[in-house]
Short mmCIF file of C-alpha atoms in Angstrom, two decimals:
data_model
loop_
_atom_site.label_atom_id
_atom_site.label_comp_id
_atom_site.label_asym_id
_atom_site.label_seq_id
_atom_site.Cartn_x
_atom_site.Cartn_y
_atom_site.Cartn_z
CA GLY A 1 0.16 30.90 -40.55
CA ASP A 2 -2.92 32.28 -38.82
CA SER A 3 -6.30 31.75 -40.47
CA ARG A 4 -9.89 32.53 -39.51
CA CYS A 5 -12.64 29.91 -39.41
CA PRO A 6 -16.31 30.99 -39.42
CA HIS A 7 -17.77 27.61 -38.34
CA PRO A 8 -19.35 27.71 -34.84
CA CYS A 9 -18.59 24.08 -33.92
CA LEU A 10 -15.62 21.80 -34.37
CA PRO A 11 -16.22 19.26 -37.17
CA THR A 12 -16.77 15.70 -35.96
CA GLY A 13 -13.39 14.01 -35.53
CA ALA A 14 -11.38 17.24 -35.83
CA MET A 15 -8.66 17.78 -33.24
CA VAL A 16 -7.54 21.21 -32.11
CA LEU A 17 -4.58 21.76 -29.79
CA CYS A 18 -5.07 24.45 -27.14
CA LEU A 19 -1.72 25.76 -25.88
CA SER A 20 -2.89 28.55 -23.58
CA PRO A 21 -5.82 29.15 -21.21
CA ALA A 22 -6.28 32.49 -22.98
CA TRP A 23 -7.41 30.58 -26.06
CA ALA A 24 -10.41 29.03 -24.28
CA SER A 25 -13.36 30.21 -22.22
CA ARG A 26 -16.13 28.60 -20.18
CA VAL A 27 -19.77 29.61 -20.55
CA PRO A 28 -22.90 28.18 -18.87
CA SER A 29 -24.21 25.20 -20.80
CA GLU A 30 -27.41 25.66 -22.78
CA THR A 31 -28.25 21.95 -22.60
CA SER A 32 -27.04 20.81 -19.15
CA PRO A 33 -28.00 23.03 -16.18
CA GLY A 34 -25.09 23.45 -13.76
CA ALA A 35 -22.51 22.42 -16.36
CA TRP A 36 -20.26 24.47 -18.63
CA SER A 37 -19.45 24.56 -22.33
CA LEU A 38 -15.85 25.03 -23.43
CA LEU A 39 -15.34 27.50 -26.28
CA LEU A 40 -12.11 27.81 -28.25
CA SER A 41 -11.20 31.14 -29.81
CA ARG A 42 -7.82 29.93 -31.03
CA GLY A 43 -6.04 26.63 -31.59
CA VAL A 44 -3.62 24.59 -33.65
CA SER A 45 -5.41 22.39 -36.20
CA PHE A 46 -4.01 19.39 -38.05
CA GLU A 47 -4.59 18.14 -41.57
CA ALA A 48 -3.65 15.06 -43.57
CA GLY A 49 0.00 14.94 -44.52
CA GLY A 50 1.25 16.40 -41.24
CA HIS A 51 0.27 20.00 -41.96
CA SER A 52 -0.73 22.21 -39.03
CA ALA A 53 -2.01 25.75 -38.74
CA LEU A 54 -2.71 28.27 -35.99
CA GLU A 55 -6.35 29.23 -36.43
CA THR A 56 -8.60 31.90 -34.95
CA PHE A 57 -12.23 30.86 -34.58
CA VAL A 58 -14.87 33.55 -35.14
CA PRO A 59 -17.21 32.94 -33.42
CA PRO A 60 -15.48 30.65 -30.89
CA ARG A 61 -15.97 26.93 -31.44
CA ARG A 62 -17.58 24.67 -28.87
CA ALA A 63 -15.57 21.60 -27.85
CA ASN A 64 -17.25 18.20 -28.27
CA TYR A 65 -14.60 16.20 -26.37
CA VAL A 66 -11.69 17.31 -24.17
CA MET A 67 -8.41 15.51 -23.55
CA GLY A 68 -5.37 16.75 -21.69
CA THR A 69 -2.74 16.23 -19.01
CA PHE A 70 -4.56 16.53 -15.70
CA VAL A 71 -1.94 17.11 -13.00
CA ALA A 72 -2.98 18.57 -9.65
CA GLY A 73 -0.79 21.45 -8.52
CA ASP A 74 1.26 21.59 -11.73
CA PRO A 75 1.90 25.29 -12.47
CA GLN A 76 2.38 24.50 -16.16
CA GLY A 77 -0.66 22.30 -16.71
CA GLY A 78 -2.98 23.03 -13.79
CA TRP A 79 -5.17 25.24 -15.98
CA VAL A 80 -6.12 22.19 -18.07
CA GLY A 81 -7.94 20.59 -15.15
CA GLU A 82 -9.70 23.84 -14.32
CA LEU A 83 -10.93 24.33 -17.90
CA ALA A 84 -12.18 20.73 -18.09
CA ARG A 85 -14.07 20.82 -14.79
CA ASP A 86 -17.86 20.20 -14.93
CA LEU A 87 -18.16 20.36 -18.72
CA ASP A 88 -21.23 19.31 -20.71
CA CYS A 89 -19.09 17.19 -23.04
CA PRO A 90 -17.07 14.01 -22.35
CA THR A 91 -13.51 14.40 -21.06
CA GLY A 92 -10.53 12.06 -21.18
CA GLY A 93 -9.79 12.44 -17.48
CA SER A 94 -9.84 14.75 -14.48
CA VAL A 95 -7.58 15.89 -11.65
CA PRO A 96 -9.30 13.60 -9.05
CA LEU A 97 -9.00 10.61 -11.39
CA THR A 98 -5.33 11.36 -12.04
CA HIS A 99 -4.70 11.54 -8.30
CA ARG A 100 -6.27 8.12 -7.79
CA LEU A 101 -4.38 6.48 -10.65
CA GLU A 102 -0.98 7.93 -9.71
CA ASP A 103 -1.18 6.94 -6.02
CA PRO A 104 -0.52 3.16 -5.75
CA LEU A 105 -1.94 3.03 -2.23
CA VAL A 106 -5.23 4.68 -3.20
CA THR A 107 -5.45 2.45 -6.27
CA ARG A 108 -5.00 -0.70 -4.19
CA TRP A 109 -7.51 0.48 -1.61
CA VAL A 110 -10.14 1.19 -4.29
CA LEU A 111 -9.56 -2.17 -6.01
CA ALA A 112 -9.80 -4.09 -2.73
CA ALA A 113 -12.50 -2.14 -0.87
CA ARG A 114 -14.75 -0.97 -3.71
CA ALA A 115 -14.27 -3.57 -6.44
CA GLY A 116 -13.52 -6.60 -4.27
CA LEU A 117 -10.45 -7.49 -6.34
CA PRO A 118 -7.41 -9.22 -4.79
CA VAL A 119 -4.30 -7.09 -4.29
CA PRO A 120 -0.81 -8.01 -2.99
CA PRO A 121 -0.52 -7.92 0.82
CA THR A 122 0.21 -4.29 1.69
CA LEU A 123 1.29 -2.55 4.87
CA ALA A 124 1.14 1.25 4.72
CA PHE A 125 1.93 3.91 7.30
CA VAL A 126 -0.21 6.99 6.81
CA LEU A 127 0.82 10.39 8.17
CA GLY A 128 -1.91 12.95 8.69
CA PRO A 129 -5.57 12.83 7.65
CA ARG A 130 -6.38 10.99 4.44
CA GLY A 131 -9.98 11.56 3.38
CA ASP A 132 -9.39 9.42 0.29
CA LEU A 133 -8.57 6.43 2.53
CA PRO A 134 -11.56 6.06 4.89
CA ALA A 135 -11.56 3.48 7.66
CA GLU A 136 -14.72 1.87 6.26
CA PRO A 137 -15.22 -0.24 4.27
CA ALA A 138 -12.23 -2.43 5.03
CA ALA A 139 -9.86 -3.24 2.18
CA PRO A 140 -8.85 -6.94 2.28
CA GLY A 141 -5.10 -7.29 1.91
CA VAL A 142 -4.36 -3.64 2.74
CA ARG A 143 -3.26 -2.83 6.30
CA LEU A 144 -3.36 0.92 7.01
CA VAL A 145 -1.58 2.19 10.11
CA ARG A 146 -2.41 5.81 10.88
CA LEU A 147 0.57 7.24 12.73
CA GLU A 148 -0.42 9.96 15.18
CA ASP A 149 2.77 9.25 17.13
CA PRO A 150 5.32 7.82 14.65
CA ARG A 151 7.47 5.98 17.18
CA GLU A 152 10.11 3.68 15.72
CA SER A 153 9.12 0.86 18.07
CA LEU A 154 5.51 0.98 16.85
CA VAL A 155 6.60 0.89 13.23
CA GLN A 156 8.90 -2.07 13.93
CA GLU A 157 6.11 -3.97 15.69
CA GLU A 158 3.76 -3.49 12.74
CA VAL A 159 6.43 -4.55 10.23
CA ASP A 160 7.32 -7.68 12.22
CA ALA A 161 3.64 -8.65 12.56
CA PHE A 162 3.08 -8.08 8.84
CA LEU A 163 6.09 -10.12 7.73
CA GLY A 164 5.20 -12.94 10.12
CA GLY A 165 1.53 -13.07 9.18
CA THR A 166 -0.15 -15.81 7.18
CA ALA A 167 -0.79 -13.46 4.24
CA MET A 168 2.97 -13.27 3.62
CA GLU A 169 3.66 -17.01 3.77
CA PRO A 170 3.59 -17.48 -0.04
CA TYR A 171 6.14 -14.70 -0.54
CA SER A 172 9.91 -14.92 -0.28
CA GLN A 173 10.60 -11.22 -0.85
CA VAL A 174 8.99 -7.87 -0.10
CA GLY A 175 9.47 -4.42 -1.55
CA THR A 176 9.63 -1.06 0.18
CA GLY A 177 8.49 2.30 -1.09
CA ALA A 178 7.42 5.80 -0.17
CA TRP A 179 4.21 7.12 -1.70
CA ARG A 180 3.23 10.74 -1.24
CA GLY A 181 -0.45 11.54 -0.80
CA LYS A 182 -2.55 14.45 0.40
CA GLY A 183 -1.74 13.80 4.05
CA GLY A 184 2.00 13.32 3.69
CA THR A 185 4.39 10.51 2.90
CA HIS A 186 3.38 6.97 3.69
CA GLY A 187 5.78 4.05 3.49
CA ALA A 188 4.65 0.60 2.49
CA ARG A 189 5.88 -2.94 2.17
CA ARG A 190 4.19 -5.13 -0.35
CA GLY A 191 4.52 -8.71 -1.50
CA ALA A 192 6.47 -9.37 -4.69
CA GLY A 193 7.94 -12.44 -6.30
CA ALA A 194 5.75 -15.24 -4.94
CA ARG A 195 7.42 -18.52 -4.04
CA PRO A 196 4.99 -21.08 -2.55
CA GLY A 197 6.20 -22.50 0.73
CA GLY A 198 8.92 -19.89 1.21
CA HIS A 199 9.46 -17.54 4.13
CA PRO A 200 9.42 -13.75 3.87
CA ARG A 201 12.67 -11.86 4.06
CA ALA A 202 13.21 -8.13 3.74
CA ARG A 203 14.98 -6.71 0.72
CA GLN A 204 15.92 -3.04 0.47
#
């Protein structure tokens, strides 16, 4: 059923499910200049025992924490990222963070270049500009080849040099993959299944 709630704020710990962008609105924050507050005029609430209800909030309730599925370019869920942008309350994610976590190449570059953590030897061919993969600082273990002229001979030379390099000596197998980023598809070969003293061999 549909019920009306007069309380201006969501109770601490209460969860309300917002199923439509029409149920929420953004207003300038009163506490954080330049940020926004998220107000809910409608939502599905949950109670102990598995009961749920569609409620109308008069006046709209201000969100204290926002979670959601942040997928860039998703026509079904793209509005979630837009509503959660630059809020004055904590959020469980963002579209830029989702992009970084879902792109294995970006994740490896961040771990190696920014955090200084070891990553498996990686060779990646990048098509088009990739602002999220700058040339500096260098990412140890990640070899980026920016293909302005994707000639097969150049790709083969890079693959042969990568497989014959010292970084691949502990590995007996490599994997292949295609990862799609902002600038297009980039293929990669990465070490997997270490065997000390072995020699690398390609596996499709």
